[in-house]
PDB file of N, CA and C in Angstrom:
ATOM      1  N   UNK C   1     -11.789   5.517   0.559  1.00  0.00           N
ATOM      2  CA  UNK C   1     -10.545   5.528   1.292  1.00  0.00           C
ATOM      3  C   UNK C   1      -9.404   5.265   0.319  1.00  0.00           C
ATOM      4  N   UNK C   2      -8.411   6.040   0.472  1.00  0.00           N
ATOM      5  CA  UNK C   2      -7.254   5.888  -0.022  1.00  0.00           C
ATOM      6  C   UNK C   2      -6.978   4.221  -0.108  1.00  0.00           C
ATOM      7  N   UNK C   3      -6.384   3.432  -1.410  1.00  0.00           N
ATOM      8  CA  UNK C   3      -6.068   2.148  -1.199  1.00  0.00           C
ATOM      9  C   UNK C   3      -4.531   1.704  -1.841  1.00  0.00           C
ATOM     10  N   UNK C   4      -4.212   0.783  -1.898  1.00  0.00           N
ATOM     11  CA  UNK C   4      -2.816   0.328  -2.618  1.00  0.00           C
ATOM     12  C   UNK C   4      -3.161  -1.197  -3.053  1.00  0.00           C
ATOM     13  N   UNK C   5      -2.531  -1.843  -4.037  1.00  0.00           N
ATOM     14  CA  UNK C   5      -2.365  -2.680  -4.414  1.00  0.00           C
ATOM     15  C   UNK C   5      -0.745  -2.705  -4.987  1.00  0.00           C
ATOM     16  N   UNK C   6       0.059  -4.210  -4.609  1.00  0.00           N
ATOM     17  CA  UNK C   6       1.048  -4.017  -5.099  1.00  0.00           C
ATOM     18  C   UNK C   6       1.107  -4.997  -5.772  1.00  0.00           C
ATOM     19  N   UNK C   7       1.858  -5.371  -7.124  1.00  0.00           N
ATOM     20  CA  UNK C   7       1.690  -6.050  -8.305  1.00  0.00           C
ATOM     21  C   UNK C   7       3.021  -6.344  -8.609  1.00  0.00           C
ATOM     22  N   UNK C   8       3.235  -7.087  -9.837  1.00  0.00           N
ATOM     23  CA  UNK C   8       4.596  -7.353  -9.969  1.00  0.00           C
ATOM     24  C   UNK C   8       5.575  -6.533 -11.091  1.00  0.00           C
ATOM     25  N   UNK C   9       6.828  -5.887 -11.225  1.00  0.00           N
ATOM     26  CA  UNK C   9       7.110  -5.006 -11.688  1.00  0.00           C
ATOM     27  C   UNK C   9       6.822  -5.403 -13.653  1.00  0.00           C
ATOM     28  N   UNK C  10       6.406  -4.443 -13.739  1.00  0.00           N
ATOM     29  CA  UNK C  10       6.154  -4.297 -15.152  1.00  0.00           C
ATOM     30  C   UNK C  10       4.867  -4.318 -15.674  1.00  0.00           C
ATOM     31  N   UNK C  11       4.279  -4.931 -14.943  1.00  0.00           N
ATOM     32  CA  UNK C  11       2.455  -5.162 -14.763  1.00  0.00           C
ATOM     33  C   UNK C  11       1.627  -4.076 -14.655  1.00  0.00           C
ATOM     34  N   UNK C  12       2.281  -3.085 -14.025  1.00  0.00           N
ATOM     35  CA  UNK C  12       1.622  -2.306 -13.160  1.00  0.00           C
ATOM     36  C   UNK C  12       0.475  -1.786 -14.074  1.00  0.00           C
ATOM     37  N   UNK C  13       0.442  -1.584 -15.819  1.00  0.00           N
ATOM     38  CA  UNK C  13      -0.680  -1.061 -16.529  1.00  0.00           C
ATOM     39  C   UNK C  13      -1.580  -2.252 -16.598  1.00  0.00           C
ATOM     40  N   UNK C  14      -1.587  -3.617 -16.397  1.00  0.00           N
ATOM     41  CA  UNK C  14      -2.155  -4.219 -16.557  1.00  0.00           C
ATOM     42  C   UNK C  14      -3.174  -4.504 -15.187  1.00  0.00           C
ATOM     43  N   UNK C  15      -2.679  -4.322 -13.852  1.00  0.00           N
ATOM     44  CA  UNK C  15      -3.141  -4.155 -12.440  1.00  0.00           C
ATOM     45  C   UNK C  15      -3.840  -2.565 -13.065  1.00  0.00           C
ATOM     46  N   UNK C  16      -3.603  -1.980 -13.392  1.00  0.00           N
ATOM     47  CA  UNK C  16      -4.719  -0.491 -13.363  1.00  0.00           C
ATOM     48  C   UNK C  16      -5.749  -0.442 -14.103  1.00  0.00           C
ATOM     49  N   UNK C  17      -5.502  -1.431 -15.554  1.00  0.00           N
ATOM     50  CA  UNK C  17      -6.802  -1.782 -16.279  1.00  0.00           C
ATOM     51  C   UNK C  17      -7.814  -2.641 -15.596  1.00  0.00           C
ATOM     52  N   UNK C  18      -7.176  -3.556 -14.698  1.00  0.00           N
ATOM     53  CA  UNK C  18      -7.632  -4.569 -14.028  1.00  0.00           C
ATOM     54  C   UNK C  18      -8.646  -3.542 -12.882  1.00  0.00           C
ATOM     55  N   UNK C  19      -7.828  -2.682 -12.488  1.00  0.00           N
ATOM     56  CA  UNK C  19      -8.980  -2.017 -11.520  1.00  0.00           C
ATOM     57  C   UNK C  19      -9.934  -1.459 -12.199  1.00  0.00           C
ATOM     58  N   UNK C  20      -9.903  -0.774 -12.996  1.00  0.00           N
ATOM     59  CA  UNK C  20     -10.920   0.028 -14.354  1.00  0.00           C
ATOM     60  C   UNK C  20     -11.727  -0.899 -14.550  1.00  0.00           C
ATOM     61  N   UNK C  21     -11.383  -2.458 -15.619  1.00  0.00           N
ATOM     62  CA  UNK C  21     -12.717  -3.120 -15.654  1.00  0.00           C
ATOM     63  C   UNK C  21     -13.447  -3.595 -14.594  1.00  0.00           C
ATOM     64  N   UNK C  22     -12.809  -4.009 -13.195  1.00  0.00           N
ATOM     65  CA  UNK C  22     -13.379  -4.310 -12.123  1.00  0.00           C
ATOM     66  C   UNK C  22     -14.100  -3.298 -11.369  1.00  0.00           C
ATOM     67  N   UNK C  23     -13.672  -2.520 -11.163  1.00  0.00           N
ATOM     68  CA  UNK C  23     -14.259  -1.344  -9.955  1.00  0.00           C
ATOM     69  C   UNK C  23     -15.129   0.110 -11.226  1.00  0.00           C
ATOM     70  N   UNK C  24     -14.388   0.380 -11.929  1.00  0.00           N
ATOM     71  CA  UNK C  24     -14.622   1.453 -12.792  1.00  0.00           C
ATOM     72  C   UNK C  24     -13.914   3.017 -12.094  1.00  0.00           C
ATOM     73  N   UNK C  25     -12.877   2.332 -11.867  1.00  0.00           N
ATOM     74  CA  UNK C  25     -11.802   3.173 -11.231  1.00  0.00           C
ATOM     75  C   UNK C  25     -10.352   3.721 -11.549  1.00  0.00           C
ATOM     76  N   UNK C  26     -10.155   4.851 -11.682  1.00  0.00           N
ATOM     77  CA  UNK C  26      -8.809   5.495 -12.458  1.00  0.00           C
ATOM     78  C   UNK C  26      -7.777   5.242 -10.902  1.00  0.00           C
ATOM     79  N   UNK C  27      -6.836   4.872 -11.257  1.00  0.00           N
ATOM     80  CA  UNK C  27      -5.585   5.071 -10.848  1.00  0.00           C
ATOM     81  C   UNK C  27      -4.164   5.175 -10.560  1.00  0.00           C
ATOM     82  N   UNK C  28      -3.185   5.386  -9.969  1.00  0.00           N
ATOM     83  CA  UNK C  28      -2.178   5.886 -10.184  1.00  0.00           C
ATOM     84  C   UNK C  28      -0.786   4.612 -10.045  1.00  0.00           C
ATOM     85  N   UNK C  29       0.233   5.170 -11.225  1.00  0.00           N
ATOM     86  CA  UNK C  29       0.600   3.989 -11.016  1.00  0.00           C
ATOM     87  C   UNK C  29       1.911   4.362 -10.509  1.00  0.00           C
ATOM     88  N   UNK C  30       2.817   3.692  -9.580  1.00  0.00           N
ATOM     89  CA  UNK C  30       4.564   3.654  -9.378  1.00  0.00           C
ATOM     90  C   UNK C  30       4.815   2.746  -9.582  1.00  0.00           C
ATOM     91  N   UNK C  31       6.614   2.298  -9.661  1.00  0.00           N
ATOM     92  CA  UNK C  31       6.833   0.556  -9.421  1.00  0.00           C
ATOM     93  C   UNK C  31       6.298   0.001  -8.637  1.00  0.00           C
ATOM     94  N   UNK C  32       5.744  -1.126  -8.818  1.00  0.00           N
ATOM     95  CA  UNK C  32       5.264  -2.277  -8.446  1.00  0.00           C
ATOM     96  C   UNK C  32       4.119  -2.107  -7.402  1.00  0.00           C
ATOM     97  N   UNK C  33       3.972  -0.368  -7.412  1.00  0.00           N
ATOM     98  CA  UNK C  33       2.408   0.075  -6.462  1.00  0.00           C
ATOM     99  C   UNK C  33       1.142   0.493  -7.206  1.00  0.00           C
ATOM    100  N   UNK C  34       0.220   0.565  -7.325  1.00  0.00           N
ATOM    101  CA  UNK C  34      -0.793   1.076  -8.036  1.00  0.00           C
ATOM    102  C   UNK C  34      -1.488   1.694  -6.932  1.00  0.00           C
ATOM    103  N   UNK C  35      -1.999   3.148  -6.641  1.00  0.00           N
ATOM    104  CA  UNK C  35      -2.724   3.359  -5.828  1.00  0.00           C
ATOM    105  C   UNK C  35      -4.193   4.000  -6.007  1.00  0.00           C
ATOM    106  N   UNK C  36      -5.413   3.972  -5.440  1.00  0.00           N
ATOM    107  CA  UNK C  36      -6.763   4.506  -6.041  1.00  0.00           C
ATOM    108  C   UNK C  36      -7.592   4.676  -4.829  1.00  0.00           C
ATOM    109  N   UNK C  37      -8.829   5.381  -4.934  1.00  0.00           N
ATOM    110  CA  UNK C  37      -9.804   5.332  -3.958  1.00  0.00           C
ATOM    111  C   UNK C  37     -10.811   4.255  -4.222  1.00  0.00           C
ATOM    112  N   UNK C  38     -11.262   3.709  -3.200  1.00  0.00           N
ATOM    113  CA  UNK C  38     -12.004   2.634  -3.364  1.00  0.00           C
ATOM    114  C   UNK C  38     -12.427   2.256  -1.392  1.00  0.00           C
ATOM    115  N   UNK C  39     -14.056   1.839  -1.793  1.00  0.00           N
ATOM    116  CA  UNK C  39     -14.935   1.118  -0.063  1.00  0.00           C
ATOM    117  C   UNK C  39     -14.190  -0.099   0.013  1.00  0.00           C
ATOM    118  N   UNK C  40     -14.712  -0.151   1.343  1.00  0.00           N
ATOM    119  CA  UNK C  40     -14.363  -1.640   1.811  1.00  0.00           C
ATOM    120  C   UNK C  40     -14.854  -2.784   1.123  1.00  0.00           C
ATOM    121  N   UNK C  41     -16.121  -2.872   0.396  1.00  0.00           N
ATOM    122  CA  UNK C  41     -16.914  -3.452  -0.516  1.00  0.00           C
ATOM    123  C   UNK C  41     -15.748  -3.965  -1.646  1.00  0.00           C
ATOM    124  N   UNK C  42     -15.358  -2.574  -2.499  1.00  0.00           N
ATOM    125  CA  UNK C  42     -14.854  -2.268  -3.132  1.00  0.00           C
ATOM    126  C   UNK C  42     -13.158  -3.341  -3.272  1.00  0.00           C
ATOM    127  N   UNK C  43     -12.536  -3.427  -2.052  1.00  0.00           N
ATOM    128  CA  UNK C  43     -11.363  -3.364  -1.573  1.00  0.00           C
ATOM    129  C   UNK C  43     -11.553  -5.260  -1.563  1.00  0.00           C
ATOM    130  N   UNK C  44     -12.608  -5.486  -1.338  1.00  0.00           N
ATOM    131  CA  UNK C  44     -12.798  -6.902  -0.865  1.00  0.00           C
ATOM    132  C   UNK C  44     -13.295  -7.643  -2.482  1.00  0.00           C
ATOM    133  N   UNK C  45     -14.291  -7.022  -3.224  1.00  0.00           N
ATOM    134  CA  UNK C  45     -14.086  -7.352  -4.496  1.00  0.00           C
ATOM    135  C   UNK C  45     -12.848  -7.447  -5.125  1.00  0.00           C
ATOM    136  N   UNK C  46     -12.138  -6.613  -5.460  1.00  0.00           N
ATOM    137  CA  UNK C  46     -10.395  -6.668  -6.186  1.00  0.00           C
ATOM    138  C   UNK C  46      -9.425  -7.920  -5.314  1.00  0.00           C
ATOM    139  N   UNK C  47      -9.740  -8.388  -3.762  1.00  0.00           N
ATOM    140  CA  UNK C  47      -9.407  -8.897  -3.427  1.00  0.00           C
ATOM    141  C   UNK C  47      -9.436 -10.990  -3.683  1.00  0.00           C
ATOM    142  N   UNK C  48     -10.957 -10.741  -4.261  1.00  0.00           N
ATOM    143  CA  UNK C  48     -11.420 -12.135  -4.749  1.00  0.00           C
ATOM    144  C   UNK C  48     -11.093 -12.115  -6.311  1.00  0.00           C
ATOM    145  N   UNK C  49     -11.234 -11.150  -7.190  1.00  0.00           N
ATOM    146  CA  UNK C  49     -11.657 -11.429  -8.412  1.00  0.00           C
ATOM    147  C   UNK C  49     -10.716 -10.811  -9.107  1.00  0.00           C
ATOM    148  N   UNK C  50      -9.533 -10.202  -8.853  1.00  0.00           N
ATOM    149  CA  UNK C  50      -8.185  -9.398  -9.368  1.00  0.00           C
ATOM    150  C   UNK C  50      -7.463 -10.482  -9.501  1.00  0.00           C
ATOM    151  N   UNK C  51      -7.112 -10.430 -10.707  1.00  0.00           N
ATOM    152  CA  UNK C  51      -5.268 -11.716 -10.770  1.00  0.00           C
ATOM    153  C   UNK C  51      -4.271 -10.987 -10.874  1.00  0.00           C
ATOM    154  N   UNK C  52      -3.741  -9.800 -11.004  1.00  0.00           N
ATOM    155  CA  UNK C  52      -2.694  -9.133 -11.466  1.00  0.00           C
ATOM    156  C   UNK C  52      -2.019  -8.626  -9.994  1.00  0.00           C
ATOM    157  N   UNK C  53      -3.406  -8.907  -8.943  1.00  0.00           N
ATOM    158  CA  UNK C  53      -2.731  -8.244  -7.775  1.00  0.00           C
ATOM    159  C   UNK C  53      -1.494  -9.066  -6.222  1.00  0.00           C
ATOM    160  N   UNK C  54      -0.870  -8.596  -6.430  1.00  0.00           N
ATOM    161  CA  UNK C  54      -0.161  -9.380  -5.129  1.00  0.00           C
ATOM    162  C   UNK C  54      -0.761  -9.673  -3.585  1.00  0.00           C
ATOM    163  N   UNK C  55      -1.165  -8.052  -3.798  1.00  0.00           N
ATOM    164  CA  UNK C  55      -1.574  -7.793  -2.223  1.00  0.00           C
ATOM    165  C   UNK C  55      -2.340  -6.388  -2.016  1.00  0.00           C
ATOM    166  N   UNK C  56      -2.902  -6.084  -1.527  1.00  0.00           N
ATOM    167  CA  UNK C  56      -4.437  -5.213  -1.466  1.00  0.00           C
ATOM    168  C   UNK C  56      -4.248  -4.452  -0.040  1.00  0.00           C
ATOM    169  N   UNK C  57      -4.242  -3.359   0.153  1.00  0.00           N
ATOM    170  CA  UNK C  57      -4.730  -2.701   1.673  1.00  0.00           C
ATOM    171  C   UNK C  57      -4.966  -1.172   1.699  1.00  0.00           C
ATOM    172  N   UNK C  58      -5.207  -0.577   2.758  1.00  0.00           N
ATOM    173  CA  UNK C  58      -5.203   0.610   3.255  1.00  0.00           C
ATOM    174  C   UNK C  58      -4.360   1.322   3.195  1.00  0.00           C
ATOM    175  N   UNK C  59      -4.024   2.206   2.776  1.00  0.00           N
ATOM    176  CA  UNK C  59      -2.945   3.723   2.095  1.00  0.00           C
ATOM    177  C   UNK C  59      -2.818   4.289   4.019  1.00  0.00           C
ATOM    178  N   UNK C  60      -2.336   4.210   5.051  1.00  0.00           N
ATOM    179  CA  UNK C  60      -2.582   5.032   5.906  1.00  0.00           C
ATOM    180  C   UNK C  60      -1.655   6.300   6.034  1.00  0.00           C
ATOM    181  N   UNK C  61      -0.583   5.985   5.545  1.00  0.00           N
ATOM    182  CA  UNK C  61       0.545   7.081   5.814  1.00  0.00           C
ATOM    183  C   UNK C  61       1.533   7.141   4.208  1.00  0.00           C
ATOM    184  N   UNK C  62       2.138   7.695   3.807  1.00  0.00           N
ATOM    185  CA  UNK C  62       2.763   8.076   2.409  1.00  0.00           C
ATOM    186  C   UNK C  62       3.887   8.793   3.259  1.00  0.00           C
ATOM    187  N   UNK C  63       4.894   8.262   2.916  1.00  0.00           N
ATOM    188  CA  UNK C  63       6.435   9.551   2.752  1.00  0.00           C
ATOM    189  C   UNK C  63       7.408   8.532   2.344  1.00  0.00           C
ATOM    190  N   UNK C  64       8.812   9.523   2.293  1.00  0.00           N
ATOM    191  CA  UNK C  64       9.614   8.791   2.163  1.00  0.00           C
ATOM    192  C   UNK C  64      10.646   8.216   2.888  1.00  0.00           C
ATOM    193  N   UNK C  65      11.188   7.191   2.371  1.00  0.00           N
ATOM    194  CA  UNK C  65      12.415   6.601   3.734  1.00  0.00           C
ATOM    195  C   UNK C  65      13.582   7.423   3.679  1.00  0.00           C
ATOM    196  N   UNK C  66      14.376   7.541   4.668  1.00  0.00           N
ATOM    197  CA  UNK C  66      15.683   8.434   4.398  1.00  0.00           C
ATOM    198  C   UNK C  66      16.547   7.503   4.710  1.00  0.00           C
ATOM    199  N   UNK C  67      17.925   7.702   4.533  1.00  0.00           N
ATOM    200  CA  UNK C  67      19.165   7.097   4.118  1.00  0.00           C
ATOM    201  C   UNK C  67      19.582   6.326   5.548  1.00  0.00           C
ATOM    202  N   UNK C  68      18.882   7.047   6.594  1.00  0.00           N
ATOM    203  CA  UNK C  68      19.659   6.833   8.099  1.00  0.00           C
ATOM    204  C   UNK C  68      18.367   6.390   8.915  1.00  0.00           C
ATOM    205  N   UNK C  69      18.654   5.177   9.872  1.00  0.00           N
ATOM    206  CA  UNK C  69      17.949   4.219  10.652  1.00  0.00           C
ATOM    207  C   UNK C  69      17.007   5.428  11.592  1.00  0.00           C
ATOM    208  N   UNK C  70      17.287   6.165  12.097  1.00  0.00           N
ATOM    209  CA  UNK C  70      17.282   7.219  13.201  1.00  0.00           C
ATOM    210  C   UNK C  70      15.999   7.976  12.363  1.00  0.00           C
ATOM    211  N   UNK C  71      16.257   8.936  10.880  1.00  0.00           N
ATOM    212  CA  UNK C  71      15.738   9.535  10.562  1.00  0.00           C
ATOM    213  C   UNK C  71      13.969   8.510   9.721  1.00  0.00           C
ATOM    214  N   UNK C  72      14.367   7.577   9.239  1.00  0.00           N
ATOM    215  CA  UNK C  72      13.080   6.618   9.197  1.00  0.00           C
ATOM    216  C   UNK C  72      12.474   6.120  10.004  1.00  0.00           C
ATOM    217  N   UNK C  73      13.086   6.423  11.424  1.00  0.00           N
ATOM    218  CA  UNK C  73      12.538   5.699  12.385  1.00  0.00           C
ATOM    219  C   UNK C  73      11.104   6.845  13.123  1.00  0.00           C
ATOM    220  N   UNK C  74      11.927   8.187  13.033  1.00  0.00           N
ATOM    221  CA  UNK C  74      11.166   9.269  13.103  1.00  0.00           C
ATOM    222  C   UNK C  74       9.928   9.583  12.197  1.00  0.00           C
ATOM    223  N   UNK C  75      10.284   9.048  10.961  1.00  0.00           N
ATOM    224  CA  UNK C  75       8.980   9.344   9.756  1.00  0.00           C
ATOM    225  C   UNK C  75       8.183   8.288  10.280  1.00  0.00           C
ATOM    226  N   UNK C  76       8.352   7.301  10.165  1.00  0.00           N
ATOM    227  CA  UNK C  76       7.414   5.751  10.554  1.00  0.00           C
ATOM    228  C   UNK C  76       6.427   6.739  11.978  1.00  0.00           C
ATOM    229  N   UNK C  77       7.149   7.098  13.068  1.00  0.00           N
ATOM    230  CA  UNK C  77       6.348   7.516  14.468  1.00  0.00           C
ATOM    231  C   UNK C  77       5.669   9.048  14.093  1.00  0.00           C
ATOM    232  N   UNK C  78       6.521   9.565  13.214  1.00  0.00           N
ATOM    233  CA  UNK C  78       4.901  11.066  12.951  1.00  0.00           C
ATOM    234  C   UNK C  78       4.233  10.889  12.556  1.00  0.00           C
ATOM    235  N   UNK C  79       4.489   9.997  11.224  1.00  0.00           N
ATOM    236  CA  UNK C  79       2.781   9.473  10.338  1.00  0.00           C
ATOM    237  C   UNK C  79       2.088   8.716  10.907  1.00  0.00           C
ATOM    238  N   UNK C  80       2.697   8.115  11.620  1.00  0.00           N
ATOM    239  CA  UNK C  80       1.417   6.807  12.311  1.00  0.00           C
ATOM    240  C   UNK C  80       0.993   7.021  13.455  1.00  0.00           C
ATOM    241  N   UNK C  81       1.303   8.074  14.166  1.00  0.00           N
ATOM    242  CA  UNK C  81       1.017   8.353  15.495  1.00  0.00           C
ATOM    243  C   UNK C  81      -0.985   8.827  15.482  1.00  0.00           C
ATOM    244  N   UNK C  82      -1.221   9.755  14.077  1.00  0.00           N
ATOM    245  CA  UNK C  82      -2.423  10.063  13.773  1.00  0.00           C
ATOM    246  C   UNK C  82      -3.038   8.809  13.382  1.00  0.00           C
ATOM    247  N   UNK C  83      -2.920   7.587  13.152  1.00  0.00           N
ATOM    248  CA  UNK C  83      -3.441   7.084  12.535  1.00  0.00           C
ATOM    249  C   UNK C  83      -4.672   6.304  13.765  1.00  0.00           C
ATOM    250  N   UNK C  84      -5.438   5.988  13.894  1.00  0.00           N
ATOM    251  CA  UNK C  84      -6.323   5.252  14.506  1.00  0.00           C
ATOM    252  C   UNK C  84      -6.831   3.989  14.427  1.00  0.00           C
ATOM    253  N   UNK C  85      -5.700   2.803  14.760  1.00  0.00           N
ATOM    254  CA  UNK C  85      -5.621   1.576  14.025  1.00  0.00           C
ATOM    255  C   UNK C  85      -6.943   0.927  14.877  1.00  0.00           C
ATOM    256  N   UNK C  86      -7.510   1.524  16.055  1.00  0.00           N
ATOM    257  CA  UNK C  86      -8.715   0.354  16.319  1.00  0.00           C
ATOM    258  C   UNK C  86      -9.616   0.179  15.469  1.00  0.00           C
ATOM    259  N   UNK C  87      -9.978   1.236  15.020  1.00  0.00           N
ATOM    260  CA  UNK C  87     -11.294   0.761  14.275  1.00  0.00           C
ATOM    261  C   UNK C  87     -11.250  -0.369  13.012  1.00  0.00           C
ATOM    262  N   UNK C  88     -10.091  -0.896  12.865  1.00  0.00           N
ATOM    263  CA  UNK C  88      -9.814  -1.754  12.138  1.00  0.00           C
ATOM    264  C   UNK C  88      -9.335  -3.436  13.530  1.00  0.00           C
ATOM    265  N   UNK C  89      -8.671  -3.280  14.292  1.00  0.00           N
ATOM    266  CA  UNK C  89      -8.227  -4.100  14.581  1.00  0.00           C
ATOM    267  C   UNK C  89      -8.649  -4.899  16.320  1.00  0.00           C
ATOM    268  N   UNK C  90      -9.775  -3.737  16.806  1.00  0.00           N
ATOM    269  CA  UNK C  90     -10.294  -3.989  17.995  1.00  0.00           C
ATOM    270  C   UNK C  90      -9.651  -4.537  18.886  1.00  0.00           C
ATOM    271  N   UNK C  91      -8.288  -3.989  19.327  1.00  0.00           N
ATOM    272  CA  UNK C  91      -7.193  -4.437  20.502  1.00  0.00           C
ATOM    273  C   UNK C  91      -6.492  -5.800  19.712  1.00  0.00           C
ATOM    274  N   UNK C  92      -6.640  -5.844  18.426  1.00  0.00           N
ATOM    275  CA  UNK C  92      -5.517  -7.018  18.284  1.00  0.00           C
ATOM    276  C   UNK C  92      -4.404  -6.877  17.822  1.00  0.00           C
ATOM    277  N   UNK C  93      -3.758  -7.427  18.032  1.00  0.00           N
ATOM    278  CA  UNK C  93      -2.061  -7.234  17.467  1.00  0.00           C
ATOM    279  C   UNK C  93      -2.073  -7.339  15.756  1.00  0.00           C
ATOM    280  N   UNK C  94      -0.565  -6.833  15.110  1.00  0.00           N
ATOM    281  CA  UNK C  94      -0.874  -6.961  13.768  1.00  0.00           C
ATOM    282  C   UNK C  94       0.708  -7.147  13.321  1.00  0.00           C
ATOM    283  N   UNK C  95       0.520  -7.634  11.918  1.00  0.00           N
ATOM    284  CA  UNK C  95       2.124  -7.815  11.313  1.00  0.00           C
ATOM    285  C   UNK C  95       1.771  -7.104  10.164  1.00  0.00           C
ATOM    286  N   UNK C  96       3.458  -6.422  10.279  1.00  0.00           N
ATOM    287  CA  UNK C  96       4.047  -5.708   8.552  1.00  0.00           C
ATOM    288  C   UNK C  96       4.739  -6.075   8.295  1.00  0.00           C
ATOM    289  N   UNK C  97       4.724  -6.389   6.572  1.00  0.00           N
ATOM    290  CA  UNK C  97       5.835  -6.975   5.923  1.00  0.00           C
ATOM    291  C   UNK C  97       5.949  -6.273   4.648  1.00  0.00           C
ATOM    292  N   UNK C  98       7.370  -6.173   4.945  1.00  0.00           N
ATOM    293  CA  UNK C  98       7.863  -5.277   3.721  1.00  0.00           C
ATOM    294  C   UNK C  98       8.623  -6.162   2.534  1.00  0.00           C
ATOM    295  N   UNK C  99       9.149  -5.591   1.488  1.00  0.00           N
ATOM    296  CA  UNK C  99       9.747  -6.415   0.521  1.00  0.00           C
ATOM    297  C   UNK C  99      10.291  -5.277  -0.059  1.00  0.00           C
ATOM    298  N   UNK C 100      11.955  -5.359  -0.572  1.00  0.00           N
ATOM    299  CA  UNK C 100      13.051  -4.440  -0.758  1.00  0.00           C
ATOM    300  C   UNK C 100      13.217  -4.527  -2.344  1.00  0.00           C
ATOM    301  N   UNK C 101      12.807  -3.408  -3.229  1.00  0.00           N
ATOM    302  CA  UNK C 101      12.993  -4.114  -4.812  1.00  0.00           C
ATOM    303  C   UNK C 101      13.771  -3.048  -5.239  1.00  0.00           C
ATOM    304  N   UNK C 102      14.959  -3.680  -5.701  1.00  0.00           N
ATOM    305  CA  UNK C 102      15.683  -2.209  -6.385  1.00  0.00           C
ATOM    306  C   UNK C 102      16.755  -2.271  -5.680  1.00  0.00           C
ATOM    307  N   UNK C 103      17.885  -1.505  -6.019  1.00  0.00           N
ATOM    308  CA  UNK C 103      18.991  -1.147  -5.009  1.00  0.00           C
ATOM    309  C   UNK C 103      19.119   0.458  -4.873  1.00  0.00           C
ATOM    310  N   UNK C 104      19.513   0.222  -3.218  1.00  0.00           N
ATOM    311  CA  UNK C 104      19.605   1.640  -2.719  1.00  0.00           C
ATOM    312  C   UNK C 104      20.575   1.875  -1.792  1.00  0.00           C
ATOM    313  N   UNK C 105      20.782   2.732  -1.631  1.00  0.00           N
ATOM    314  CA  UNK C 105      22.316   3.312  -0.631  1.00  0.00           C
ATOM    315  C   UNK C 105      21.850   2.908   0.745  1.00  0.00           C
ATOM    316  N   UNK C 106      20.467   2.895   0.949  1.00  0.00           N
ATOM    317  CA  UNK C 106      20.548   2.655   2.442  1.00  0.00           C
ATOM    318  C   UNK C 106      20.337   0.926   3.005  1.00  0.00           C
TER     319      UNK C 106
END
């Protein structure tokens, strides 16, 4: 499954070696995201035994934000509408938390 780890800016080659010696896994890097395929096994190892990583999860949806409340609000409800959050969460409620790095017009 698609995964993410987010790390702290500048790190990010050191979080991708970190997945390589841990998992034996190539992957991709952006600011402060590293993303790769990797099991749940997989996902839960990097989770105990990774130091470089902030925070660890599931890739479910990818795009980008746009400038206007209206038009992100629309991307957030097409990508996630496919997504099939029970099989992870069996009727329970859940929290997202985001974190803003960089400056941007919107």
């Amino acid at each position: 499954m698609k995964t993410f780890a987010t790390t702290h800016r500048g790190i990010e080659q050191t979080t991708r070696q970190e997945i390589k010696e841990l998992l034996g896994k190539d992957a991709t890097l952006q600011e402060t995201v590293v993303t790769f395929d990797a099991t749940e096994m997989e996902v839960a190892t990097l989770a105990y035994k990774a130091q470089s990583i902030k925070r660890i999860g599931i890739l479910v949806a990818s795009f980008q934000i746009s400038k206007t409340w209206e038009n992100t609000l629309h991307q957030f409800q097409y990508h996630l509408s496919s997504v099939n959050f029970s099989q992870w969460l069996n009727n329970k409620t859940f929290k997202v938390e985001s974190e803003r790095i960089g400056n941007h017009e919107f």
